C-alpha positions as a printed NumPy array, in Angstrom:
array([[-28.854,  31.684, -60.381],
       [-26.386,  34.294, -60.39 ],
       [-25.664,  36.869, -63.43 ],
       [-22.736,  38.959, -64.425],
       [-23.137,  41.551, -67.244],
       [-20.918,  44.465, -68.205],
       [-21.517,  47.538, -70.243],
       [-18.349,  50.279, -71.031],
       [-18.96 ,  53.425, -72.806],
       [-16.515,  56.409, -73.926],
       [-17.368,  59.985, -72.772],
       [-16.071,  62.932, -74.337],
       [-15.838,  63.896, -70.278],
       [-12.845,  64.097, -68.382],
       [-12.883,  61.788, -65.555],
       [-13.316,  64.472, -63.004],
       [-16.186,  65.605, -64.841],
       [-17.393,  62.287, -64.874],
       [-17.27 ,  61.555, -61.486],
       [-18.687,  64.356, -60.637],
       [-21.876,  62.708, -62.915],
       [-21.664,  59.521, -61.554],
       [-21.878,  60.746, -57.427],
       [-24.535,  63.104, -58.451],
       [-28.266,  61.885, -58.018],
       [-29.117,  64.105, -60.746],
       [-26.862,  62.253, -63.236],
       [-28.017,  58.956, -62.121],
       [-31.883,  60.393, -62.551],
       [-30.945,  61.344, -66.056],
       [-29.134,  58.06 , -66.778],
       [-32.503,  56.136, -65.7  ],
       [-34.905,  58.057, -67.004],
       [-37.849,  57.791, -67.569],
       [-38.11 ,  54.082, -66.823],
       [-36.964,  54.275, -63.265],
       [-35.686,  56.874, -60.763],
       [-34.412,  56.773, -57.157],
       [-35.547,  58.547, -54.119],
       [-33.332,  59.955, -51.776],
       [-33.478,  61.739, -48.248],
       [-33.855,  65.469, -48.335],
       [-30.733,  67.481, -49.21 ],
       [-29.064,  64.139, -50.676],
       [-27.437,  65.444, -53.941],
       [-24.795,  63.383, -53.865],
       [-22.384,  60.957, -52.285],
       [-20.421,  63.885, -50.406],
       [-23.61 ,  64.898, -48.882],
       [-24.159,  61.476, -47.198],
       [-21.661,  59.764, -44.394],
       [-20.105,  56.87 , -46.56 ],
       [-19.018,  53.943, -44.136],
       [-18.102,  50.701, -46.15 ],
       [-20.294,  47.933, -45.397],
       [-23.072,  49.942, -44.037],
       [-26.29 ,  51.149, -45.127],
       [-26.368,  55.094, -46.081],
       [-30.128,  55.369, -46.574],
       [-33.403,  53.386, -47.973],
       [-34.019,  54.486, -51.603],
       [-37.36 ,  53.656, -53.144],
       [-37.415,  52.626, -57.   ],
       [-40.02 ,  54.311, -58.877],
       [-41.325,  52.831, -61.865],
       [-41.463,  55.376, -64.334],
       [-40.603,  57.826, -61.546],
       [-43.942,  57.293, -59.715],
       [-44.679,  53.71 , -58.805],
       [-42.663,  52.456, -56.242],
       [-41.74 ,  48.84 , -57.052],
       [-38.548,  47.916, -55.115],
       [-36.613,  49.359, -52.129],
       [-32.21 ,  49.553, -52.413],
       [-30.665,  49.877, -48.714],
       [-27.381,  51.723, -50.639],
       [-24.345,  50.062, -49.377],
       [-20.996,  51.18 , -50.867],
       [-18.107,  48.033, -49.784],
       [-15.639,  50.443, -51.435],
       [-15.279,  54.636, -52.598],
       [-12.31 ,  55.739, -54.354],
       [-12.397,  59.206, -54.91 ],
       [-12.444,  60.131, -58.982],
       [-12.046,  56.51 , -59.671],
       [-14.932,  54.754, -58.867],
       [-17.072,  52.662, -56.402],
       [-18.274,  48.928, -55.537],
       [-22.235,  49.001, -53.946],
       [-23.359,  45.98 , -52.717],
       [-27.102,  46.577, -51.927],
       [-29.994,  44.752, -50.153],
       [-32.729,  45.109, -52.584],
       [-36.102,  43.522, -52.158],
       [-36.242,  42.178, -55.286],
       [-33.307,  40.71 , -55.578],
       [-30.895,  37.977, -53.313],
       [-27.407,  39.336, -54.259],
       [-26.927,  43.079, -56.299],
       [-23.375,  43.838, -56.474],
       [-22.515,  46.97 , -58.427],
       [-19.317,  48.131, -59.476],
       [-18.774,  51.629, -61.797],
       [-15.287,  52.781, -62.551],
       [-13.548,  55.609, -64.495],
       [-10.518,  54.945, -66.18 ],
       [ -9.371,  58.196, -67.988],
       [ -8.804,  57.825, -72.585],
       [ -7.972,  60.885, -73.987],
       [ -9.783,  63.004, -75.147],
       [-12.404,  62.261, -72.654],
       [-13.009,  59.096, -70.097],
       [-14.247,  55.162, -69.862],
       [-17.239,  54.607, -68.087],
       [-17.358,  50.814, -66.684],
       [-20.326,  48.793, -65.097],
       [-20.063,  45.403, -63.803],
       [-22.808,  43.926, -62.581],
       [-22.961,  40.965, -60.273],
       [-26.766,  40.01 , -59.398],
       [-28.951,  36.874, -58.146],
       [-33.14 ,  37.358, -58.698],
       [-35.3  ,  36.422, -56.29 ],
       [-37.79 ,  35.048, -59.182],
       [-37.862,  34.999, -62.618],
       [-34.382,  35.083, -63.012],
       [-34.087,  34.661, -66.856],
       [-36.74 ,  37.837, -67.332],
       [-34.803,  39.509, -64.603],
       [-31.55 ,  39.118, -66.129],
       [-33.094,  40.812, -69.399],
       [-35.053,  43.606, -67.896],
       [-31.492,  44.481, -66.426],
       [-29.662,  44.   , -69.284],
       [-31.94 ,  46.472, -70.845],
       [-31.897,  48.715, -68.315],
       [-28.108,  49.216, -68.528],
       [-28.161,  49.201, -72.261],
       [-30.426,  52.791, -71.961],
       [-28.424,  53.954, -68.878],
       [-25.392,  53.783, -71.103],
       [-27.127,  54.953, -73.892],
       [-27.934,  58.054, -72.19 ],
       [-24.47 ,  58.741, -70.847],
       [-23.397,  58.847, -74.65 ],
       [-26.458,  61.222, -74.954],
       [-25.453,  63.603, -71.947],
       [-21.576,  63.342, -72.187],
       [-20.695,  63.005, -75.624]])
């Protein structure tokens, strides 16, 4: 069974400043943590410091359970980058048949929109799946209200 979920969350950041957060591996460690973080090749920082070809696999990152157990693999896949805007991953994962990603920036002054949709099909237990991620994204939006404002 597929599942479709969306979170949005106003930043006091301006969407270049937000962008900047959302291609950075150390934003997306500080948005997971400390449930989960992602591992990525030495000298990865972020998305400008890997080749981005649409459709094809960038690298392997492992996802750590609270940073140190490693309980699912991600082959990061962006279909689509638009610079400052946003970008649509579609992932293998191990865990799950279908993880389709999309984040997007849409600029509200004083600061910025931060968008997640969320397109995903569970191997197994689909229902528990569905509310681990739901979860998940509720604290991942939770702290980008925490870190920008």
């Amino acid at each position: 069974m597929k599942y479709n979920l969306k979170f949005s969350t106003q930043v006091a950041v301006s969407a270049p400043e937000a962008w900047t957060w959302i291609t950075s591996f150390a934003g997306i460690t500080k948005e997971m943590a400390p449930y989960m973080r992602m591992s990525t090749p030495k000298g990865v920082t972020d998305l400008s410091s890997v080749v981005v070809e649409p459709g094809k696999p960038m690298f392997r990152s492992w996802i750590l359970l609270f940073g140190l157990i490693p309980f699912d693999y991600s082959d990061l896949t962006l279909l689509r980058l638009d610079d400052g805007v946003g970008f649509l991953e579609q992932s293998p994962m191990g865990t799950m048949r279908l993880w389709r990603h999309e984040r997007q920036i849409t600029p509200n002054d004083p600061g910025s929109i931060i968008m997640d949709e969320l397109t995903f099909e569970p191997r197994i237990v689909g229902p528990i799946s569905q509310r681990i991620v739901r979860a998940f994204f509720e604290h991942r939006h939770r702290n980008l209200a925490r870190y920008l404002g």
